[in-house]
Short mmCIF file of C-alpha atoms and ligand atoms in Angstrom, two decimals:
data_model
loop_
_atom_site.label_atom_id
_atom_site.label_comp_id
_atom_site.label_asym_id
_atom_site.label_seq_id
_atom_site.Cartn_x
_atom_site.Cartn_y
_atom_site.Cartn_z
CA MET Y 1 -6.18 0.19 -19.24
CA ASN Y 2 -4.46 -1.89 -22.00
CA THR Y 3 -1.35 -3.94 -21.19
CA SER Y 4 1.49 -4.57 -23.68
CA LYS Y 5 -0.06 -8.00 -24.31
CA GLY Y 6 -3.32 -6.34 -25.27
CA ASP Y 7 -5.22 -7.63 -22.21
CA TYR Y 8 -7.65 -5.24 -20.58
CA ILE Y 9 -6.77 -4.41 -16.96
CA ILE Y 10 -9.63 -3.85 -14.56
CA PHE Y 11 -9.10 -2.14 -11.21
CA LEU Y 12 -11.21 -3.73 -8.53
CA TYR Y 13 -11.45 -1.85 -5.23
CA VAL Y 14 -12.45 -3.73 -2.09
CA GLY Y 15 -13.73 -2.01 1.06
CA ILE Y 16 -14.32 -3.82 4.38
CA ASP Y 17 -15.64 -2.49 7.69
CA ASP Y 18 -17.38 -3.34 10.97
CA THR Y 19 -16.13 -6.90 11.49
CA ASP Y 20 -14.84 -6.73 15.05
CA SER Y 21 -16.15 -6.35 18.60
CA GLU Y 22 -14.58 -5.64 21.98
CA ASP Y 23 -14.28 -9.42 22.45
CA GLY Y 24 -11.95 -9.91 19.52
CA MET Y 25 -10.99 -9.62 15.85
CA CYS Y 26 -9.82 -6.45 14.13
CA THR Y 27 -10.76 -5.41 10.61
CA THR Y 28 -7.05 -4.92 9.78
CA TYR Y 29 -6.38 -8.58 10.75
CA LEU Y 30 -9.32 -9.82 8.70
CA ALA Y 31 -8.03 -7.82 5.73
CA THR Y 32 -4.54 -9.29 6.26
CA THR Y 33 -6.02 -12.82 6.29
CA ILE Y 34 -7.86 -12.05 3.04
CA ILE Y 35 -4.80 -10.52 1.36
CA ASN Y 36 -2.74 -13.61 2.32
CA LYS Y 37 -5.46 -15.93 0.94
CA LEU Y 38 -5.50 -13.92 -2.30
CA LYS Y 39 -1.70 -14.29 -2.51
CA GLU Y 40 -2.04 -18.09 -2.11
CA ASN Y 41 -4.29 -17.88 -5.19
CA LYS Y 42 -1.65 -15.83 -7.05
CA ILE Y 43 -3.64 -12.61 -6.77
CA ASN Y 44 -1.62 -9.67 -5.47
CA ILE Y 45 -2.99 -6.35 -4.37
CA THR Y 46 -1.63 -3.16 -5.95
CA GLY Y 47 0.30 -0.92 -3.54
CA PHE Y 48 -0.41 -0.90 0.18
CA PRO Y 49 -3.74 -1.80 1.74
CA ARG Y 50 -5.25 1.32 3.30
CA LEU Y 51 -6.47 1.92 6.84
CA ILE Y 52 -8.81 4.90 6.75
CA ARG Y 53 -9.95 6.46 10.01
CA LEU Y 54 -13.42 7.98 9.85
CA ASN Y 55 -15.47 10.28 12.09
CA PRO Y 56 -14.08 9.92 15.62
CA PHE Y 57 -17.58 10.60 17.03
CA ALA Y 58 -19.36 7.77 15.12
CA ARG Y 59 -21.75 6.16 17.57
CA PHE Y 60 -21.25 2.48 16.72
CA LYS Y 61 -17.46 2.38 16.53
CA THR Y 62 -15.63 -0.33 18.45
CA ARG Y 63 -12.43 1.63 19.01
CA GLY Y 64 -10.80 3.90 16.45
CA ASN Y 65 -13.42 3.90 13.67
CA GLY Y 66 -11.13 2.48 11.00
CA ALA Y 67 -12.14 0.92 7.68
CA ILE Y 68 -9.98 -0.95 5.16
CA SER Y 69 -9.67 -0.79 1.40
CA PHE Y 70 -7.31 -2.28 -1.16
CA LYS Y 71 -6.99 -2.34 -4.92
CA ILE Y 72 -6.38 -5.24 -7.29
CA ALA Y 73 -5.44 -5.01 -10.98
CA ILE Y 74 -7.12 -7.90 -12.79
CA SER Y 75 -6.98 -8.93 -16.44
CA ASN Y 76 -9.32 -11.89 -16.29
CA ASN Y 77 -12.98 -11.92 -15.20
CA HIS Y 78 -12.52 -15.30 -13.60
CA TYR Y 79 -10.26 -13.67 -11.00
CA ILE Y 80 -12.90 -11.08 -10.11
CA ASP Y 81 -15.29 -13.83 -9.02
CA LEU Y 82 -12.51 -15.53 -7.08
CA VAL Y 83 -11.56 -12.30 -5.26
CA LYS Y 84 -15.19 -11.68 -4.32
CA LYS Y 85 -15.61 -15.25 -3.11
CA ILE Y 86 -12.49 -15.10 -0.92
CA VAL Y 87 -13.40 -11.69 0.53
CA LEU Y 88 -17.03 -12.52 1.28
CA SER Y 89 -16.42 -15.97 2.74
CA ASN Y 90 -13.75 -14.65 5.10
CA VAL Y 91 -15.86 -11.69 6.24
CA GLU Y 92 -18.78 -14.04 6.81
CA ASN Y 93 -16.76 -16.64 8.73
CA LEU Y 94 -14.39 -14.48 10.75
CA SER Y 95 -16.47 -11.42 11.73
CA MET Y 96 -17.72 -11.16 15.33
CA THR Y 97 -21.35 -11.20 14.20
CA ASP Y 98 -22.59 -12.55 17.56
CA CYS Y 99 -22.10 -9.06 18.90
CA GLU Y 100 -25.19 -6.88 18.38
CA ASN Y 101 -23.09 -3.92 17.28
CA THR Y 102 -21.05 -5.81 14.68
CA ASN Y 103 -22.72 -5.29 11.31
CA PRO Y 104 -20.17 -6.01 8.57
CA GLY Y 105 -20.29 -4.42 5.18
CA VAL Y 106 -18.24 -5.15 2.07
CA VAL Y 107 -18.09 -3.00 -1.07
CA PHE Y 108 -16.64 -3.88 -4.48
CA TYR Y 109 -16.09 -1.09 -6.98
CA GLN Y 110 -14.71 -1.25 -10.52
CA GLY Y 111 -13.64 1.94 -12.22
CA LYS Y 112 -12.02 5.25 -11.43
CA ILE Y 113 -12.30 6.99 -8.10
CA ASN Y 114 -14.16 10.21 -8.86
CA LYS Y 115 -14.70 13.54 -7.06
CA ARG Y 116 -18.11 12.46 -5.75
CA MET Y 117 -16.56 9.44 -4.06
CA GLU Y 118 -13.86 11.66 -2.57
CA ASN Y 119 -16.53 14.04 -1.24
CA TYR Y 120 -18.55 11.14 0.18
CA SER Y 121 -15.45 9.99 2.11
CA LEU Y 122 -14.91 13.49 3.51
CA LYS Y 123 -18.56 13.57 4.56
CA VAL Y 124 -18.12 10.29 6.48
CA ILE Y 125 -15.05 11.75 8.20
CA HIS Y 126 -16.69 15.10 9.00
CA SER Y 127 -20.27 14.12 9.84
CA ILE Y 128 -22.59 11.21 10.60
CA ILE Y 129 -24.54 9.48 7.84
CA THR Y 130 -27.10 6.64 7.67
CA ILE Y 131 -26.85 3.16 6.14
CA GLU Y 132 -29.59 4.19 3.66
CA GLU Y 133 -27.54 7.20 2.49
CA ALA Y 134 -24.52 4.96 1.91
CA GLU Y 135 -26.62 2.41 0.04
CA GLU Y 136 -28.14 5.09 -2.17
CA PHE Y 137 -24.70 6.49 -2.96
CA ALA Y 138 -23.34 3.00 -3.77
CA ASN Y 139 -26.21 2.51 -6.24
CA GLU Y 140 -25.53 5.89 -7.84
CA ILE Y 141 -21.86 5.11 -8.50
CA GLY Y 142 -22.47 1.49 -9.44
CA ALA Y 143 -20.66 -0.05 -6.46
CA GLU Y 144 -21.64 -3.57 -5.38
CA ILE Y 145 -22.54 -3.79 -1.69
CA HIS Y 146 -22.80 -6.80 0.60
CA LYS Y 147 -24.49 -6.33 3.94
CA PHE Y 148 -24.16 -8.78 6.82
CA LYS Y 149 -26.89 -8.32 9.45
CA LYS Y 150 -27.66 -4.55 9.31
CA GLY Y 151 -24.62 -4.04 7.08
CA ARG Y 152 -23.60 -0.74 8.69
CA GLY Y 153 -20.05 -1.44 7.55
CA ILE Y 154 -20.91 -0.34 4.00
CA ILE Y 155 -20.74 3.28 5.26
CA GLY Y 156 -17.07 2.94 6.13
CA SER Y 157 -16.18 0.53 3.31
CA LEU Y 158 -17.32 3.02 0.65
CA ALA Y 159 -15.47 5.84 2.44
CA ALA Y 160 -12.26 3.78 2.64
CA ILE Y 161 -12.40 3.18 -1.14
CA GLY Y 162 -13.05 6.82 -2.10
CA CYS Y 163 -10.74 8.56 0.37
CA GLN Y 164 -7.97 10.58 -1.32
CA LEU Y 165 -4.77 10.88 0.68
CA LYS Y 166 -3.10 14.25 0.13
CA ASP Y 167 -1.10 13.64 3.29
CA HIS Y 168 -0.56 10.15 4.66
CA THR Y 169 1.44 8.05 7.10
CA TYR Y 170 2.02 4.31 7.42
CA GLU Y 171 1.35 1.77 10.17
CA LEU Y 172 3.04 -1.61 10.47
CA ILE Y 173 0.72 -3.91 12.39
CA ALA Y 174 2.11 -7.20 13.72
CA TYR Y 175 -0.36 -9.94 14.66
CA ARG Y 176 -0.25 -12.64 17.30
CA ILE Y 177 -0.74 -16.36 16.74
CA LYS Y 178 -4.27 -17.56 17.60
CA GLU Y 179 -3.22 -19.42 20.79
CA ASN Y 180 -2.01 -16.14 22.30
CA HIS Y 181 -5.06 -13.99 21.57
CA GLY Y 182 -6.37 -12.55 24.83
CA THR Y 183 -3.18 -13.23 26.83
CA LYS Y 184 -0.65 -10.65 28.10
CA ARG Y 185 1.56 -9.37 25.27
CA ALA Y 186 5.27 -10.19 25.59
CA ILE Y 187 6.89 -7.02 24.27
CA ASP Y 188 10.30 -6.01 25.67
CA CYS Y 189 9.69 -2.41 26.81
CA ASN Y 190 13.39 -1.53 26.66
CA SER Y 191 13.46 -2.49 22.99
CA VAL Y 192 10.53 -0.12 22.35
CA ILE Y 193 12.47 2.68 24.07
CA LEU Y 194 15.53 1.86 21.95
CA MET Y 195 13.45 1.70 18.75
CA ASN Y 196 11.97 5.10 19.57
CA LYS Y 197 15.43 6.55 20.26
CA LYS Y 198 16.75 5.28 16.92
CA THR Y 199 13.78 6.05 14.66
CA TYR Y 200 11.83 9.00 16.15
CA PRO Y 201 10.57 11.31 14.60
CA LYS Y 202 10.39 9.18 11.44
CA THR Y 203 8.32 6.88 13.62
CA PHE Y 204 6.08 8.44 16.25
CA GLU Y 205 3.45 7.64 18.90
CA ASN Y 206 5.74 4.88 20.23
CA ILE Y 207 5.93 5.74 23.92
CA ASP Y 208 4.55 8.28 26.37
CA ASN Y 209 6.80 8.30 29.45
CA ASP Y 210 6.26 4.75 30.84
CA TYR Y 211 3.28 4.05 28.59
CA ILE Y 212 4.05 1.75 25.63
CA ALA Y 213 1.76 3.24 22.98
CA ILE Y 214 2.51 0.68 20.25
CA GLU Y 215 0.84 -2.05 22.34
CA PRO Y 216 -2.97 -2.23 22.32
CA LYS Y 217 -4.65 -2.89 25.65
CA THR Y 218 -7.57 -4.81 24.14
CA LEU Y 219 -8.31 -8.48 23.34
CA CYS Y 220 -7.70 -7.98 19.60
CA PRO Y 221 -5.13 -10.05 17.60
CA VAL Y 222 -2.76 -7.09 17.23
CA LEU Y 223 0.62 -7.51 18.98
CA TYR Y 224 1.79 -3.99 18.19
CA GLY Y 225 1.40 -1.18 15.66
CA ILE Y 226 4.29 1.10 14.72
CA ARG Y 227 3.39 4.38 13.03
CA GLY Y 228 5.72 6.33 10.81
CA GLU Y 229 6.48 8.40 7.74
CA SER Y 230 7.55 5.56 5.40
CA SER Y 231 7.27 1.80 5.04
CA GLU Y 232 11.10 1.54 5.07
CA ILE Y 233 11.49 3.14 8.50
CA LEU Y 234 8.75 0.88 9.87
CA LYS Y 235 10.69 -2.21 8.82
CA VAL Y 236 13.83 -0.81 10.47
CA ALA Y 237 11.82 -0.15 13.64
CA LYS Y 238 10.33 -3.67 13.61
CA ASP Y 239 13.82 -5.19 13.44
CA ILE Y 240 14.86 -3.29 16.58
CA LEU Y 241 11.92 -4.57 18.63
CA ASN Y 242 12.26 -7.67 20.84
CA VAL Y 243 9.16 -9.73 21.48
CA ASP Y 244 8.99 -12.95 23.44
CA GLU Y 245 6.16 -14.53 21.47
CA PRO Y 246 5.74 -15.66 17.87
CA ILE Y 247 4.50 -13.17 15.28
CA ASP Y 248 1.86 -14.70 13.04
CA CYS Y 249 2.27 -12.11 10.26
CA PHE Y 250 2.48 -8.37 9.73
CA THR Y 251 1.03 -5.86 7.26
CA ILE Y 252 1.98 -2.28 6.41
CA PHE Y 253 -1.03 -0.04 5.85
CA LYS Y 254 -1.07 3.35 4.14
CA THR Y 255 -3.30 5.54 6.26
CA ASN Y 256 -4.81 8.96 6.99
CA GLN Y 257 -3.79 8.58 10.63
CA HIS Y 258 -2.10 11.65 12.13
CA THR Y 259 -2.91 13.93 9.20
CA ASP Y 260 -5.65 16.12 10.79
CA MET Y 261 -7.87 15.10 7.88
CA HIS Y 262 -10.88 15.29 10.20
CA LEU Y 263 -10.40 19.02 10.91
CA LYS Y 264 -12.27 21.68 8.93
CA LYS Y 265 -11.11 25.28 9.24
CA ILE Y 266 -14.12 27.38 10.19
CA ASP Y 267 -14.47 31.15 10.66
CA ARG Y 268 -17.41 31.31 13.06
CA ILE Y 269 -18.11 29.40 16.24
CA ASP Y 270 -21.85 29.22 15.52
CA LYS Y 271 -21.21 27.27 12.31
CA MET Y 272 -19.78 24.30 14.22
CA GLU Y 273 -21.99 21.23 14.37
CA LYS Y 274 -22.20 18.30 16.75
CA TYR Y 275 -19.89 15.41 15.73
CA GLY Y 276 -17.81 17.69 13.48
CA SER Y 277 -14.11 18.40 14.01
CA TYR Y 278 -12.70 21.88 13.43
CA ILE Y 279 -9.93 24.44 13.64
CA VAL Y 280 -11.51 27.53 15.17
CA ASN Y 281 -10.28 30.87 16.58
CA GLY Y 282 -11.77 32.65 19.56
CA MET Y 283 -11.32 34.50 22.82
CA VAL Y 284 -11.24 32.90 26.25
CA VAL Y 285 -14.35 34.21 28.03
CA ASP Y 286 -13.60 33.03 31.55
CA SER Y 287 -10.65 31.49 33.37
CA PRO Y 288 -10.75 27.69 33.11
CA HIS Y 289 -12.25 25.69 35.98
CA VAL Y 290 -11.74 22.08 37.04
CA ILE Y 291 -14.68 19.79 37.82
CA THR Y 292 -14.84 16.46 39.68
CA GLY Y 293 -12.89 13.87 37.75
CA GLY Y 294 -10.21 16.41 36.85
CA HIS Y 295 -11.75 17.66 33.59
CA VAL Y 296 -10.90 21.29 32.71
CA PHE Y 297 -13.47 23.57 31.05
CA PHE Y 298 -13.61 27.13 29.74
CA ARG Y 299 -15.79 29.10 27.35
CA LEU Y 300 -14.57 30.34 23.97
CA SER Y 301 -16.31 33.13 22.04
CA ASP Y 302 -16.16 35.12 18.81
CA ASP Y 303 -18.46 37.76 17.28
CA PHE Y 304 -21.01 35.10 16.35
CA GLY Y 305 -21.24 32.68 19.26
CA GLU Y 306 -19.81 30.89 22.24
CA ILE Y 307 -18.91 27.27 23.00
CA GLU Y 308 -17.71 25.31 26.01
CA ALA Y 309 -14.28 23.78 25.46
CA ALA Y 310 -12.76 20.94 27.47
CA ALA Y 311 -9.52 19.13 28.17
CA TYR Y 312 -10.62 15.87 29.74
CA GLU Y 313 -8.80 13.92 32.45
CA PRO Y 314 -7.07 11.42 30.06
CA THR Y 315 -5.22 14.36 28.48
CA LYS Y 316 -3.17 14.50 31.72
CA GLY Y 317 -0.51 17.29 31.65
CA PHE Y 318 -2.25 19.06 28.74
CA ARG Y 319 -4.87 20.18 31.28
CA LYS Y 320 -2.19 22.21 33.09
CA ILE Y 321 -1.61 24.19 29.87
CA ILE Y 322 -5.34 24.84 29.47
CA ASN Y 323 -5.56 25.89 33.11
CA LYS Y 324 -3.02 28.66 32.48
CA LEU Y 325 -5.39 30.47 30.08
CA ILE Y 326 -7.08 33.62 31.33
CA LYS Y 327 -9.99 35.76 30.18
CA GLY Y 328 -9.10 37.73 27.05
CA ASP Y 329 -6.50 35.30 25.62
CA GLN Y 330 -6.93 34.74 21.87
CA VAL Y 331 -6.47 31.12 20.87
CA GLN Y 332 -6.90 28.71 17.99
CA LEU Y 333 -8.43 25.38 18.99
CA PHE Y 334 -8.14 22.07 17.12
CA GLY Y 335 -10.67 19.39 18.03
CA GLY Y 336 -14.27 18.24 17.73
CA VAL Y 337 -17.75 18.78 19.11
CA GLY Y 338 -18.98 15.74 21.05
CA CYS Y 339 -22.53 14.55 21.76
CA GLY Y 340 -22.94 16.98 24.70
CA GLY Y 341 -22.03 19.92 22.46
CA THR Y 342 -18.67 20.49 24.19
CA PHE Y 343 -15.55 21.14 22.11
CA ASN Y 344 -13.01 18.41 22.85
CA ILE Y 345 -9.55 20.03 22.51
CA GLU Y 346 -6.82 18.07 20.68
CA LYS Y 347 -4.35 20.93 20.18
CA ILE Y 348 -4.19 24.63 20.96
CA ARG Y 349 -2.25 27.50 19.41
CA ILE Y 350 -1.83 30.67 21.44
CA LEU Y 351 -2.57 33.65 19.18
CA SER Y 352 -2.18 36.41 21.78
CA LEU Y 353 -1.99 36.53 25.55
CA ASN Y 354 -3.87 38.99 27.71
CA LYS Y 355 -2.00 40.82 30.48
CA LYS Y 356 -2.29 38.99 33.77
CA GLN Y 357 -2.45 41.54 36.61
CA ILE Y 358 -2.37 40.74 40.28
CA PHE Y 359 -2.85 43.29 43.07
CA LYS Y 360 -0.50 43.32 46.08
CA ASN Y 361 -0.33 45.34 49.29
CA PRO Y 362 2.29 48.15 49.12
CA LYS Y 363 5.72 47.81 50.73
CA CYS Y 364 6.59 49.95 53.75
CA ILE Y 365 9.61 52.33 53.76
CA CYS Y 366 11.22 49.79 56.13
CA GLY Y 367 10.88 47.06 53.46
CA LYS Y 368 8.13 44.98 55.10
CA THR Y 369 4.92 44.28 53.15
CA MET Y 370 2.13 46.35 54.76
CA THR Y 371 -1.19 44.94 55.94
CA SER Y 372 -4.69 46.37 55.66
CA ALA Y 373 -5.55 48.97 58.30
CA GLY Y 374 -9.27 48.18 57.98
CA PHE Y 375 -12.05 48.98 55.49
CA LYS Y 376 -11.17 52.22 53.60
CA LYS Y 377 -8.39 52.94 56.14
CA GLY Y 378 -5.44 52.18 53.88
CA PHE Y 379 -2.42 50.18 55.10
CA LYS Y 380 -0.19 49.95 58.15
CA CYS Y 381 3.18 48.38 58.84
CA ARG Y 382 3.20 45.74 61.56
CA LYS Y 383 6.99 46.13 61.96
CA CYS Y 384 7.58 49.90 62.28
CA GLY Y 385 4.02 51.24 62.68
CA PHE Y 386 4.16 53.43 59.56
CA LYS Y 387 0.68 54.20 58.13
CA LEU Y 388 -0.55 54.89 54.59
CA PRO Y 389 -4.22 55.99 55.12
CA ASP Y 390 -4.77 56.74 51.39
CA GLY Y 391 -2.67 53.84 50.12
CA GLU Y 392 -3.98 51.53 47.37
CA LYS Y 393 -3.05 48.05 46.26
CA ILE Y 394 -0.29 47.96 43.65
CA ALA Y 395 -1.00 46.34 40.25
CA ILE Y 396 1.72 43.95 39.15
CA VAL Y 397 1.86 42.37 35.68
CA GLU Y 398 2.70 38.70 36.10
CA ASP Y 399 4.75 36.79 33.54
CA ARG Y 400 2.64 34.35 31.52
CA GLU Y 401 3.98 30.82 31.26
CA LEU Y 402 2.32 30.26 27.87
CA VAL Y 403 4.11 31.52 24.75
CA GLU Y 404 2.41 33.42 21.93
CA ASN Y 405 2.34 31.61 18.58
CA SER Y 406 3.20 28.30 20.26
CA TYR Y 407 1.22 25.10 19.85
CA TYR Y 408 0.45 22.71 22.71
CA GLU Y 409 -0.96 19.20 22.21
CA THR Y 410 -2.52 16.31 24.09
CA PRO Y 411 -0.07 13.52 25.02
CA THR Y 412 0.41 10.42 22.84
CA SER Y 413 -1.63 8.30 25.29
CA ALA Y 414 -4.70 10.51 24.71
CA ARG Y 415 -4.20 11.35 21.04
CA ARG Y 416 -6.88 10.61 18.47
CA HIS Y 417 -5.79 8.40 15.53
CA LEU Y 418 -6.45 11.25 13.11
CA SER Y 419 -4.75 13.98 15.15
CA LYS Y 420 -1.55 15.32 13.62
CA PRO Y 421 1.18 15.39 16.27
CA LEU Y 422 3.19 18.64 16.41
CA ILE Y 423 6.26 16.73 15.25
CA ARG Y 424 4.48 16.37 11.86
CA ILE Y 425 2.99 19.88 11.77
CA ASN Y 426 5.30 21.31 9.06
CA LYS Y 427 4.74 18.41 6.69
P1 ATP T 501 -11.70 -1.12 14.85
O1 ATP T 501 -10.98 0.20 14.76
O2 ATP T 501 -11.35 -1.88 16.05
O3 ATP T 501 -11.58 -1.90 13.56
P2 ATP T 501 -13.94 0.48 14.70
O4 ATP T 501 -13.74 1.38 15.85
O5 ATP T 501 -13.46 0.84 13.35
O6 ATP T 501 -13.27 -0.86 15.01
P3 ATP T 501 -16.31 -0.56 13.61
O7 ATP T 501 -16.51 -1.91 14.21
O8 ATP T 501 -15.70 -0.49 12.27
O9 ATP T 501 -15.49 0.27 14.66
O10 ATP T 501 -17.68 0.20 13.63
C1 ATP T 501 -17.85 1.52 13.14
C2 ATP T 501 -19.15 1.57 12.37
O11 ATP T 501 -19.54 2.93 12.19
C3 ATP T 501 -19.04 0.96 10.98
O12 ATP T 501 -20.21 0.26 10.71
C4 ATP T 501 -18.93 2.16 10.06
O13 ATP T 501 -19.43 1.90 8.77
C5 ATP T 501 -19.78 3.16 10.81
N1 ATP T 501 -19.39 4.54 10.55
C6 ATP T 501 -18.17 5.02 10.33
N2 ATP T 501 -18.20 6.35 10.13
C7 ATP T 501 -19.48 6.72 10.21
C8 ATP T 501 -20.18 7.96 10.05
N3 ATP T 501 -19.53 9.08 9.79
N4 ATP T 501 -21.52 7.97 10.17
C9 ATP T 501 -22.17 6.83 10.46
N5 ATP T 501 -21.59 5.64 10.61
C10 ATP T 501 -20.25 5.57 10.50
#
């Protein structure tokens, strides 16, 4: 691109992934540190940095399988070297590389984002790929990769650069000062409730009954993360919150969180693959059953196959909805196939409900419910002695508590980062 001064503008994309461990750090914090260092050197990124959530079933993820990318417009080659130096030195120095499973990867890419890169990103969201595949693809598109240890992070870094956001949300992440990392977070819960009251549904995933969803429960440097539809509403929400500890800094990320980007609509159950996430229709084969631990299971079928579907214990009240299904109900499931081959339900839409019949003993002419008179002997009344030797049980159609064409979803506390909450469903 040519500027009015005649300089040539180069777009440099930076992707970073796999820098943290359960003992600390967060790739969003590392990216924030880098962006602030770039600013100190008078280099600003273009637009928002992006937090891209990838396949929720990726084996080596620390928590939410997120990778970061940002874009810089540069008119001088000298700055390209400086950007690379700042990015690489910070990833090298701040990543939790002592942890066996932390294998950082950084990708630099100059040029236009093309369809192949977009498709690669979708592949990383929908399936599992190898480091070699990612490396081969980087070579094909002329991206520069930097691997630390095994360098698994290049898989996510490349995907974060190429991902196209047809739908998106934002997350404002506030970070704690170093001295407080690992200590209890001092967030005023009442202020979170007030913030939710004033900004929901433009912000969402804030609270779940008594559970403060904006507060992570891990050792990472994040104080809180507020999710919402625009950067403006996130700043309003931040100003409502009261915290009793200093905030080191905050960053607003543009993200694919809560967009259902991981779900592929599929027309046959047998086409679903392990580690893929889908929207699929089918019929309930058997009434759901609960196993030890409180997990609820049932089987779903169509003309081509059958799969076990589950609402696990952390989905709390959602399990009660699933338990109300009966054989013959037609439903649409949203969710993914885990390592055991079970479909993990995130949302359900009731397409049609089967009639639920129960059979009751007949009522006597005196009004009392009759009891059995013995095998094949009909019914008798304990009150007045009346007998019905040929009587049969009466079929009664019970009201169903589920509603056709309605959607039901897992609660905020159990929601996947990529899962679109119903409050966003018409967007
Ligand atoms: P956090 O959310 O706390 O930043 P995380 O949950 O994102 O951490 P990472 O530490 O980034 O986890 O580790 C995930 C690893 O899995 C990265 O190396 C990433 O490149 C890789 N990965 C992501 N998606 C896939 C995929 N579809 N197939 C194979 N590997 C993947």
